[in-house]
Short mmCIF file of N, CA and C in Angstrom, two decimals:
data_model
loop_
_atom_site.label_atom_id
_atom_site.label_comp_id
_atom_site.label_asym_id
_atom_site.label_seq_id
_atom_site.Cartn_x
_atom_site.Cartn_y
_atom_site.Cartn_z
N UNK A 1 -19.26 9.37 26.89
CA UNK A 1 -18.82 9.96 25.63
C UNK A 1 -17.90 8.96 24.94
N UNK A 2 -18.24 8.55 23.71
CA UNK A 2 -17.39 7.61 22.99
C UNK A 2 -16.28 8.37 22.26
N UNK A 3 -15.16 7.72 22.18
CA UNK A 3 -14.00 8.33 21.54
C UNK A 3 -13.71 7.59 20.25
N UNK A 4 -13.55 8.32 19.15
CA UNK A 4 -13.23 7.71 17.87
C UNK A 4 -11.75 7.37 17.83
N UNK A 5 -11.46 6.15 17.48
CA UNK A 5 -10.06 5.73 17.31
C UNK A 5 -9.90 5.36 15.84
N UNK A 6 -8.98 6.01 15.19
CA UNK A 6 -8.75 5.80 13.76
C UNK A 6 -8.31 4.36 13.50
N UNK A 7 -9.02 3.64 12.61
CA UNK A 7 -8.63 2.26 12.31
C UNK A 7 -7.23 2.15 11.71
N UNK A 8 -6.74 3.21 11.09
CA UNK A 8 -5.37 3.19 10.56
C UNK A 8 -4.34 3.20 11.68
N UNK A 9 -4.71 3.78 12.82
CA UNK A 9 -3.83 3.75 13.99
C UNK A 9 -3.92 2.39 14.67
N UNK A 10 -5.15 1.92 14.86
CA UNK A 10 -5.36 0.61 15.50
C UNK A 10 -4.66 -0.50 14.69
N UNK A 11 -4.77 -0.42 13.36
CA UNK A 11 -4.15 -1.42 12.49
C UNK A 11 -2.66 -1.20 12.26
N UNK A 12 -2.09 -0.22 12.95
CA UNK A 12 -0.67 0.11 12.87
C UNK A 12 -0.20 0.48 11.45
N UNK A 13 -1.13 0.92 10.61
CA UNK A 13 -0.75 1.40 9.27
C UNK A 13 -0.05 2.75 9.43
N UNK A 14 -0.68 3.62 10.26
CA UNK A 14 0.00 4.86 10.62
C UNK A 14 1.07 4.46 11.62
N UNK A 15 2.28 4.76 11.30
CA UNK A 15 3.41 4.37 12.13
C UNK A 15 4.31 3.40 11.41
N UNK A 16 3.74 2.29 10.91
CA UNK A 16 4.57 1.29 10.25
C UNK A 16 4.68 1.51 8.74
N UNK A 17 3.68 2.13 8.12
CA UNK A 17 3.71 2.34 6.67
C UNK A 17 3.75 3.82 6.31
N UNK A 18 2.88 4.60 6.92
CA UNK A 18 2.80 6.04 6.64
C UNK A 18 2.82 6.81 7.95
N UNK A 19 3.12 8.10 7.82
CA UNK A 19 3.05 9.00 8.97
C UNK A 19 1.63 9.54 9.09
N UNK A 20 1.33 10.11 10.25
CA UNK A 20 0.01 10.70 10.49
C UNK A 20 -0.27 11.74 9.42
N UNK A 21 -1.48 11.70 8.85
CA UNK A 21 -1.85 12.62 7.78
C UNK A 21 -3.32 12.98 7.93
N UNK A 22 -3.74 14.01 7.20
CA UNK A 22 -5.14 14.41 7.19
C UNK A 22 -5.72 14.01 5.84
N UNK A 23 -6.68 13.08 5.82
CA UNK A 23 -7.28 12.67 4.54
C UNK A 23 -7.94 13.87 3.85
N UNK A 24 -7.67 14.03 2.56
CA UNK A 24 -8.24 15.17 1.83
C UNK A 24 -8.89 14.78 0.51
N UNK A 25 -8.80 13.50 0.15
CA UNK A 25 -9.39 13.00 -1.09
C UNK A 25 -10.12 11.71 -0.76
N UNK A 26 -11.31 11.53 -1.34
CA UNK A 26 -12.04 10.28 -1.13
C UNK A 26 -11.51 9.22 -2.10
N UNK A 27 -11.26 8.03 -1.55
CA UNK A 27 -10.79 6.90 -2.36
C UNK A 27 -11.66 5.70 -2.01
N UNK A 28 -12.31 5.13 -3.02
CA UNK A 28 -13.16 3.96 -2.83
C UNK A 28 -12.51 2.77 -3.53
N UNK A 29 -12.34 1.67 -2.80
CA UNK A 29 -11.68 0.48 -3.32
C UNK A 29 -12.68 -0.67 -3.28
N UNK A 30 -12.76 -1.40 -4.39
CA UNK A 30 -13.66 -2.57 -4.39
C UNK A 30 -13.08 -3.68 -5.25
N UNK A 31 -13.29 -4.89 -4.76
CA UNK A 31 -12.97 -6.11 -5.50
C UNK A 31 -14.31 -6.71 -5.90
N UNK A 32 -14.72 -6.50 -7.14
CA UNK A 32 -16.04 -6.95 -7.56
C UNK A 32 -17.09 -6.25 -6.72
N UNK A 33 -18.00 -7.02 -6.12
CA UNK A 33 -19.06 -6.45 -5.29
C UNK A 33 -18.59 -6.12 -3.87
N UNK A 34 -17.38 -6.51 -3.50
CA UNK A 34 -16.87 -6.30 -2.13
C UNK A 34 -16.20 -4.93 -2.02
N UNK A 35 -16.83 -4.04 -1.25
CA UNK A 35 -16.23 -2.74 -0.95
C UNK A 35 -15.24 -2.91 0.18
N UNK A 36 -14.07 -2.33 0.03
CA UNK A 36 -13.01 -2.45 1.03
C UNK A 36 -13.11 -1.30 2.01
N UNK A 37 -13.16 -1.64 3.30
CA UNK A 37 -13.10 -0.65 4.36
C UNK A 37 -11.95 -1.03 5.28
N UNK A 38 -11.44 -0.06 6.00
CA UNK A 38 -10.26 -0.31 6.84
C UNK A 38 -10.47 -1.48 7.78
N UNK A 39 -9.56 -2.46 7.67
CA UNK A 39 -9.56 -3.60 8.56
C UNK A 39 -10.45 -4.75 8.14
N UNK A 40 -11.16 -4.61 7.01
CA UNK A 40 -12.03 -5.71 6.59
C UNK A 40 -11.18 -6.88 6.08
N UNK A 41 -11.83 -8.03 5.92
CA UNK A 41 -11.13 -9.23 5.43
C UNK A 41 -11.49 -9.46 3.97
N UNK A 42 -10.46 -9.69 3.15
CA UNK A 42 -10.65 -10.01 1.74
C UNK A 42 -9.86 -11.28 1.46
N UNK A 43 -10.52 -12.28 0.90
CA UNK A 43 -9.84 -13.53 0.57
C UNK A 43 -8.88 -13.30 -0.60
N UNK A 44 -7.71 -13.95 -0.59
CA UNK A 44 -6.78 -13.80 -1.72
C UNK A 44 -7.42 -14.13 -3.07
N UNK A 45 -8.28 -15.15 -3.11
CA UNK A 45 -8.91 -15.52 -4.39
C UNK A 45 -9.82 -14.40 -4.91
N UNK A 46 -10.41 -13.65 -3.98
CA UNK A 46 -11.28 -12.54 -4.36
C UNK A 46 -10.47 -11.35 -4.86
N UNK A 47 -9.23 -11.26 -4.42
CA UNK A 47 -8.37 -10.12 -4.76
C UNK A 47 -7.30 -10.49 -5.79
N UNK A 48 -7.51 -11.58 -6.51
CA UNK A 48 -6.51 -12.01 -7.50
C UNK A 48 -6.35 -10.98 -8.62
N UNK A 49 -7.47 -10.34 -9.01
CA UNK A 49 -7.42 -9.30 -10.04
C UNK A 49 -7.43 -7.94 -9.37
N UNK A 50 -6.81 -6.96 -10.02
CA UNK A 50 -6.70 -5.64 -9.41
C UNK A 50 -8.07 -5.07 -9.06
N UNK A 51 -8.13 -4.31 -7.97
CA UNK A 51 -9.40 -3.72 -7.56
C UNK A 51 -9.75 -2.51 -8.41
N UNK A 52 -11.01 -2.11 -8.34
CA UNK A 52 -11.42 -0.83 -8.90
C UNK A 52 -11.14 0.20 -7.81
N UNK A 53 -10.32 1.19 -8.12
CA UNK A 53 -9.98 2.24 -7.16
C UNK A 53 -10.45 3.56 -7.74
N UNK A 54 -11.52 4.10 -7.16
CA UNK A 54 -12.08 5.37 -7.60
C UNK A 54 -11.56 6.50 -6.71
N UNK A 55 -11.23 7.60 -7.35
CA UNK A 55 -10.62 8.73 -6.65
C UNK A 55 -11.43 9.99 -6.93
N UNK A 56 -11.70 10.76 -5.88
CA UNK A 56 -12.37 12.05 -6.09
C UNK A 56 -11.30 13.06 -6.53
N UNK A 57 -11.61 14.31 -6.46
CA UNK A 57 -10.62 15.32 -6.83
C UNK A 57 -10.90 15.92 -8.20
N UNK A 58 -10.16 16.96 -8.50
CA UNK A 58 -10.33 17.66 -9.78
C UNK A 58 -9.55 16.94 -10.88
N UNK A 59 -10.08 17.00 -12.08
CA UNK A 59 -9.48 16.30 -13.22
C UNK A 59 -8.05 16.79 -13.50
N UNK A 60 -7.75 18.02 -13.16
CA UNK A 60 -6.39 18.56 -13.39
C UNK A 60 -5.38 18.04 -12.38
N UNK A 61 -5.86 17.51 -11.26
CA UNK A 61 -4.95 16.97 -10.25
C UNK A 61 -4.54 15.55 -10.64
N UNK A 62 -3.31 15.19 -10.31
CA UNK A 62 -2.80 13.85 -10.61
C UNK A 62 -2.41 13.16 -9.31
N UNK A 63 -2.58 11.82 -9.31
CA UNK A 63 -2.33 11.04 -8.10
C UNK A 63 -1.48 9.82 -8.39
N UNK A 64 -0.79 9.36 -7.34
CA UNK A 64 -0.03 8.11 -7.36
C UNK A 64 -0.64 7.17 -6.34
N UNK A 65 -0.85 5.91 -6.76
CA UNK A 65 -1.41 4.88 -5.91
C UNK A 65 -0.38 3.78 -5.69
N UNK A 66 -0.18 3.40 -4.44
CA UNK A 66 0.71 2.28 -4.08
C UNK A 66 -0.09 1.24 -3.32
N UNK A 67 0.29 -0.02 -3.47
CA UNK A 67 -0.27 -1.08 -2.63
C UNK A 67 0.89 -1.92 -2.13
N UNK A 68 0.98 -2.07 -0.81
CA UNK A 68 2.06 -2.85 -0.21
C UNK A 68 1.53 -3.78 0.87
N UNK A 69 2.37 -4.76 1.21
CA UNK A 69 2.11 -5.69 2.32
C UNK A 69 3.23 -5.45 3.34
N UNK A 70 2.92 -4.80 4.47
CA UNK A 70 3.96 -4.55 5.47
C UNK A 70 4.25 -5.76 6.36
N UNK A 71 3.57 -6.88 6.12
CA UNK A 71 3.72 -8.06 6.98
C UNK A 71 4.44 -9.22 6.31
N UNK A 72 5.14 -8.96 5.22
CA UNK A 72 5.83 -10.04 4.49
C UNK A 72 7.15 -10.42 5.16
N UNK A 73 7.47 -11.67 5.22
CA UNK A 73 6.67 -12.82 4.80
C UNK A 73 5.70 -13.30 5.87
N UNK A 74 5.88 -12.85 7.13
CA UNK A 74 4.91 -13.22 8.17
C UNK A 74 4.76 -12.06 9.14
N UNK A 75 3.56 -11.88 9.70
CA UNK A 75 3.35 -10.78 10.63
C UNK A 75 4.27 -10.82 11.85
N UNK A 76 4.66 -12.02 12.27
CA UNK A 76 5.54 -12.13 13.44
C UNK A 76 7.00 -11.84 13.10
N UNK A 77 7.37 -11.91 11.83
CA UNK A 77 8.74 -11.62 11.39
C UNK A 77 8.69 -10.96 10.01
N UNK A 78 8.28 -9.67 9.97
CA UNK A 78 8.12 -8.99 8.68
C UNK A 78 9.44 -8.50 8.09
N UNK A 79 10.39 -9.40 7.91
CA UNK A 79 11.74 -8.99 7.49
C UNK A 79 11.84 -8.62 6.01
N UNK A 80 10.74 -8.72 5.26
CA UNK A 80 10.73 -8.26 3.87
C UNK A 80 9.87 -7.01 3.72
N UNK A 81 9.53 -6.40 4.85
CA UNK A 81 8.67 -5.21 4.87
C UNK A 81 9.24 -4.15 3.97
N UNK A 82 8.48 -3.49 3.22
CA UNK A 82 7.16 -3.74 2.73
C UNK A 82 7.29 -4.50 1.41
N UNK A 83 6.35 -5.36 1.12
CA UNK A 83 6.35 -6.07 -0.16
C UNK A 83 5.42 -5.30 -1.10
N UNK A 84 5.97 -4.87 -2.23
CA UNK A 84 5.24 -4.03 -3.17
C UNK A 84 4.30 -4.85 -4.05
N UNK A 85 3.04 -4.43 -4.12
CA UNK A 85 2.06 -5.13 -4.93
C UNK A 85 1.58 -4.34 -6.15
N UNK A 86 1.76 -3.01 -6.14
CA UNK A 86 1.19 -2.24 -7.25
C UNK A 86 1.64 -0.79 -7.16
N UNK A 87 1.95 -0.18 -8.31
CA UNK A 87 2.16 1.27 -8.41
C UNK A 87 1.47 1.76 -9.68
N UNK A 88 0.64 2.78 -9.51
CA UNK A 88 0.02 3.47 -10.64
C UNK A 88 0.25 4.97 -10.42
N UNK A 89 0.78 5.64 -11.43
CA UNK A 89 1.04 7.08 -11.33
C UNK A 89 0.19 7.85 -12.35
N UNK A 90 0.12 9.16 -12.17
CA UNK A 90 -0.55 10.06 -13.10
C UNK A 90 -2.04 9.72 -13.27
N UNK A 91 -2.70 9.38 -12.16
CA UNK A 91 -4.15 9.10 -12.20
C UNK A 91 -4.88 10.45 -12.09
N UNK A 92 -5.68 10.81 -13.08
CA UNK A 92 -6.41 12.08 -12.98
C UNK A 92 -7.48 12.02 -11.88
N UNK A 93 -7.67 13.13 -11.18
CA UNK A 93 -8.70 13.21 -10.16
C UNK A 93 -10.07 12.99 -10.79
N UNK A 94 -11.00 12.47 -10.00
CA UNK A 94 -12.35 12.23 -10.48
C UNK A 94 -12.47 11.02 -11.38
N UNK A 95 -11.43 10.18 -11.42
CA UNK A 95 -11.46 8.98 -12.28
C UNK A 95 -11.09 7.77 -11.43
N UNK A 96 -10.52 6.76 -12.07
CA UNK A 96 -10.08 5.58 -11.34
C UNK A 96 -8.69 5.18 -11.79
N UNK A 97 -8.11 4.19 -11.10
CA UNK A 97 -6.71 3.81 -11.33
C UNK A 97 -6.44 3.31 -12.75
N UNK A 98 -7.46 2.85 -13.46
CA UNK A 98 -7.24 2.38 -14.84
C UNK A 98 -6.86 3.52 -15.77
N UNK A 99 -7.06 4.75 -15.34
CA UNK A 99 -6.75 5.92 -16.17
C UNK A 99 -5.31 6.41 -15.96
N UNK A 100 -4.58 5.77 -15.04
CA UNK A 100 -3.20 6.17 -14.78
C UNK A 100 -2.19 5.32 -15.52
N UNK A 101 -0.92 5.57 -15.24
CA UNK A 101 0.18 4.83 -15.85
C UNK A 101 0.68 3.77 -14.87
N UNK A 102 0.58 2.50 -15.26
CA UNK A 102 1.04 1.41 -14.39
C UNK A 102 2.57 1.37 -14.42
N UNK A 103 3.16 1.54 -13.25
CA UNK A 103 4.62 1.50 -13.12
C UNK A 103 5.05 0.12 -12.65
N UNK A 104 4.28 -0.47 -11.75
CA UNK A 104 4.50 -1.84 -11.29
C UNK A 104 3.17 -2.56 -11.39
N UNK A 105 3.09 -3.62 -12.21
CA UNK A 105 1.82 -4.32 -12.40
C UNK A 105 1.28 -4.89 -11.09
N UNK A 106 -0.04 -5.01 -11.03
CA UNK A 106 -0.73 -5.52 -9.85
C UNK A 106 -0.37 -6.98 -9.59
N UNK A 107 -0.13 -7.28 -8.32
CA UNK A 107 0.09 -8.64 -7.85
C UNK A 107 -0.84 -8.82 -6.67
N UNK A 108 -1.76 -9.75 -6.77
CA UNK A 108 -2.74 -9.98 -5.71
C UNK A 108 -2.11 -10.52 -4.44
N UNK A 109 -2.83 -10.46 -3.34
CA UNK A 109 -2.34 -10.97 -2.06
C UNK A 109 -1.98 -12.46 -2.14
N UNK A 110 -0.85 -12.80 -1.54
CA UNK A 110 -0.39 -14.19 -1.46
C UNK A 110 0.23 -14.44 -0.10
N UNK A 111 -0.54 -14.24 0.98
CA UNK A 111 0.03 -14.37 2.32
C UNK A 111 0.40 -15.83 2.63
N UNK A 112 1.67 -16.12 2.88
CA UNK A 112 2.06 -17.50 3.14
C UNK A 112 1.62 -18.00 4.52
N UNK A 113 1.63 -17.10 5.51
CA UNK A 113 1.27 -17.50 6.87
C UNK A 113 0.75 -16.28 7.63
N UNK A 114 -0.25 -16.49 8.46
CA UNK A 114 -0.77 -15.41 9.30
C UNK A 114 -1.68 -14.46 8.53
N UNK A 115 -2.17 -13.47 9.26
CA UNK A 115 -3.05 -12.44 8.68
C UNK A 115 -2.18 -11.26 8.27
N UNK A 116 -2.23 -10.92 7.00
CA UNK A 116 -1.43 -9.81 6.45
C UNK A 116 -2.32 -8.61 6.20
N UNK A 117 -1.72 -7.41 6.37
CA UNK A 117 -2.39 -6.17 6.00
C UNK A 117 -1.95 -5.81 4.58
N UNK A 118 -2.89 -5.38 3.77
CA UNK A 118 -2.59 -4.88 2.43
C UNK A 118 -3.04 -3.44 2.40
N UNK A 119 -2.09 -2.53 2.15
CA UNK A 119 -2.31 -1.11 2.33
C UNK A 119 -2.29 -0.40 0.97
N UNK A 120 -3.36 0.33 0.67
CA UNK A 120 -3.41 1.16 -0.54
C UNK A 120 -3.24 2.60 -0.11
N UNK A 121 -2.22 3.25 -0.64
CA UNK A 121 -1.88 4.62 -0.25
C UNK A 121 -1.98 5.51 -1.48
N UNK A 122 -2.67 6.64 -1.34
CA UNK A 122 -2.83 7.59 -2.43
C UNK A 122 -2.11 8.89 -2.09
N UNK A 123 -1.30 9.34 -3.03
CA UNK A 123 -0.58 10.61 -2.90
C UNK A 123 -1.02 11.55 -4.02
N UNK A 124 -1.07 12.84 -3.73
CA UNK A 124 -1.31 13.82 -4.79
C UNK A 124 0.05 14.25 -5.33
N UNK A 125 0.17 14.26 -6.65
CA UNK A 125 1.41 14.66 -7.30
C UNK A 125 1.43 16.17 -7.50
N UNK A 126 2.65 16.73 -7.55
CA UNK A 126 2.79 18.16 -7.84
C UNK A 126 2.64 18.43 -9.32
N UNK A 127 3.03 17.43 -10.13
CA UNK A 127 2.94 17.55 -11.59
C UNK A 127 3.00 16.15 -12.18
N UNK A 128 2.84 16.05 -13.52
CA UNK A 128 2.92 14.75 -14.19
C UNK A 128 4.31 14.17 -14.00
N UNK A 129 4.37 12.89 -13.70
CA UNK A 129 5.65 12.20 -13.53
C UNK A 129 5.95 11.51 -14.85
N UNK A 130 7.07 11.86 -15.45
CA UNK A 130 7.43 11.33 -16.77
C UNK A 130 8.11 9.97 -16.64
N UNK A 131 8.10 9.23 -17.76
CA UNK A 131 8.56 7.84 -17.77
C UNK A 131 9.90 7.59 -17.09
N UNK A 132 10.92 8.33 -17.41
CA UNK A 132 12.24 8.09 -16.85
C UNK A 132 12.27 8.25 -15.33
N UNK A 133 11.44 9.15 -14.83
CA UNK A 133 11.41 9.43 -13.40
C UNK A 133 10.53 8.43 -12.66
N UNK A 134 9.68 7.73 -13.42
CA UNK A 134 8.73 6.79 -12.82
C UNK A 134 9.18 5.34 -13.03
N UNK A 135 10.47 5.12 -13.07
CA UNK A 135 10.98 3.76 -13.28
C UNK A 135 10.53 2.86 -12.13
N UNK A 136 10.15 1.62 -12.44
CA UNK A 136 9.72 0.72 -11.37
C UNK A 136 10.89 0.33 -10.49
N UNK A 137 10.62 0.04 -9.23
CA UNK A 137 11.69 -0.45 -8.35
C UNK A 137 12.27 -1.75 -8.92
N UNK A 138 13.50 -2.05 -8.56
CA UNK A 138 14.18 -3.23 -9.07
C UNK A 138 13.48 -4.52 -8.66
N UNK A 139 12.87 -4.52 -7.48
CA UNK A 139 12.24 -5.73 -6.97
C UNK A 139 11.07 -5.36 -6.07
N UNK A 140 10.24 -6.32 -5.72
CA UNK A 140 9.06 -6.05 -4.89
C UNK A 140 9.33 -6.07 -3.38
N UNK A 141 10.20 -6.96 -2.87
CA UNK A 141 10.44 -6.93 -1.41
C UNK A 141 11.26 -5.70 -1.00
N UNK A 142 11.16 -5.36 0.28
CA UNK A 142 11.94 -4.29 0.90
C UNK A 142 11.58 -2.90 0.38
N UNK A 143 10.38 -2.75 -0.17
CA UNK A 143 9.92 -1.45 -0.64
C UNK A 143 9.66 -0.58 0.58
N UNK A 144 9.79 0.73 0.41
CA UNK A 144 9.53 1.66 1.51
C UNK A 144 8.64 2.79 1.00
N UNK A 145 7.40 2.82 1.47
CA UNK A 145 6.45 3.84 1.01
C UNK A 145 6.95 5.24 1.31
N UNK A 146 7.47 5.46 2.51
CA UNK A 146 7.94 6.81 2.87
C UNK A 146 9.10 7.25 1.96
N UNK A 147 10.05 6.35 1.71
CA UNK A 147 11.20 6.69 0.86
C UNK A 147 10.73 6.97 -0.57
N UNK A 148 9.79 6.17 -1.07
CA UNK A 148 9.26 6.38 -2.42
C UNK A 148 8.61 7.76 -2.50
N UNK A 149 7.79 8.09 -1.51
CA UNK A 149 7.11 9.40 -1.50
C UNK A 149 8.14 10.53 -1.45
N UNK A 150 9.18 10.38 -0.64
CA UNK A 150 10.23 11.39 -0.55
C UNK A 150 10.95 11.55 -1.89
N UNK A 151 11.35 10.43 -2.49
CA UNK A 151 12.11 10.46 -3.75
C UNK A 151 11.31 11.04 -4.91
N UNK A 152 9.98 10.94 -4.83
CA UNK A 152 9.13 11.46 -5.90
C UNK A 152 8.41 12.75 -5.50
N UNK A 153 8.84 13.34 -4.37
CA UNK A 153 8.31 14.61 -3.88
C UNK A 153 6.78 14.59 -3.77
N UNK A 154 6.27 13.52 -3.16
CA UNK A 154 4.83 13.34 -3.05
C UNK A 154 4.25 13.88 -1.74
N UNK A 155 5.08 14.06 -0.74
CA UNK A 155 4.57 14.55 0.54
C UNK A 155 3.82 13.46 1.29
N UNK A 156 2.89 13.89 2.15
CA UNK A 156 2.09 12.95 2.93
C UNK A 156 0.94 12.40 2.08
N UNK A 157 0.42 11.23 2.44
CA UNK A 157 -0.73 10.69 1.70
C UNK A 157 -1.94 11.61 1.79
N UNK A 158 -2.86 11.44 0.83
CA UNK A 158 -4.13 12.16 0.88
C UNK A 158 -5.27 11.19 1.19
N UNK A 159 -5.01 9.88 1.05
CA UNK A 159 -5.99 8.85 1.40
C UNK A 159 -5.27 7.52 1.59
N UNK A 160 -5.79 6.71 2.51
CA UNK A 160 -5.23 5.37 2.76
C UNK A 160 -6.39 4.45 3.13
N UNK A 161 -6.35 3.23 2.62
CA UNK A 161 -7.29 2.19 3.05
C UNK A 161 -6.50 0.89 3.11
N UNK A 162 -6.86 0.04 4.08
CA UNK A 162 -6.18 -1.25 4.15
C UNK A 162 -7.18 -2.35 4.45
N UNK A 163 -6.79 -3.56 4.04
CA UNK A 163 -7.61 -4.73 4.34
C UNK A 163 -6.71 -5.84 4.82
N UNK A 164 -7.31 -6.82 5.46
CA UNK A 164 -6.58 -7.99 5.95
C UNK A 164 -6.85 -9.17 5.04
N UNK A 165 -5.88 -10.05 4.93
CA UNK A 165 -6.05 -11.25 4.13
C UNK A 165 -5.18 -12.35 4.70
N UNK A 166 -5.64 -13.58 4.59
CA UNK A 166 -4.83 -14.70 5.02
C UNK A 166 -4.99 -15.84 4.03
N UNK A 167 -4.03 -16.73 4.06
CA UNK A 167 -4.02 -17.86 3.13
C UNK A 167 -5.31 -18.67 3.27
N UNK A 168 -5.85 -19.05 2.12
CA UNK A 168 -7.06 -19.87 2.10
C UNK A 168 -6.69 -21.34 2.08
N UNK A 169 -7.46 -22.17 2.77
CA UNK A 169 -7.23 -23.62 2.63
C UNK A 169 -7.40 -23.99 1.15
N UNK A 170 -6.58 -24.86 0.64
CA UNK A 170 -6.58 -25.16 -0.79
C UNK A 170 -7.92 -25.66 -1.30
N UNK A 171 -8.72 -26.29 -0.49
CA UNK A 171 -10.03 -26.79 -0.92
C UNK A 171 -11.09 -25.72 -0.99
N UNK A 172 -10.83 -24.53 -0.39
CA UNK A 172 -11.87 -23.48 -0.31
C UNK A 172 -11.65 -22.34 -1.28
N UNK A 173 -10.69 -22.43 -2.16
CA UNK A 173 -10.44 -21.32 -3.07
C UNK A 173 -11.54 -21.21 -4.11
N UNK A 174 -11.87 -19.99 -4.42
CA UNK A 174 -12.91 -19.72 -5.43
C UNK A 174 -12.43 -20.21 -6.79
N UNK A 175 -13.31 -20.85 -7.49
CA UNK A 175 -12.97 -21.31 -8.84
C UNK A 175 -13.13 -20.15 -9.82
N UNK A 176 -12.25 -20.12 -10.81
CA UNK A 176 -12.31 -19.04 -11.81
C UNK A 176 -13.19 -19.42 -12.94
#
């Protein structure tokens, strides 16, 4: 009998970034033709522009999307954990992240050393979050997903996906 082991547990996303949760909304993430699945590898050059993030759910429901790097600046010494890469709030269900309000603009992966995890976390909001309440954090390093969720009364995530990325040799980067 085979036993299913959640890739979010294996990848230490549950525990280091979020608490154990029950997924209740489908979230599909893609960088161009590359669909992101838990633990897959995405080159930084491929992820330079924000991904398409599609969310299921009812149109009346609103969601908040976060993207962080819990391995900054290096997986062996993540003393800047978590590094914030993106915040989008007020995303209507059944649409994608472009329909929400960008609170922190997207910053693509820039892993200086080692293999970094990049975690996209989706929360369901209780109501629309207004501008003053959705102020961006002062800086990107030392972000805390759990504290952000607590401060904005978001509860546990409804969906999470993560990918791995590492620095590309300078000669192998995709040309724009």
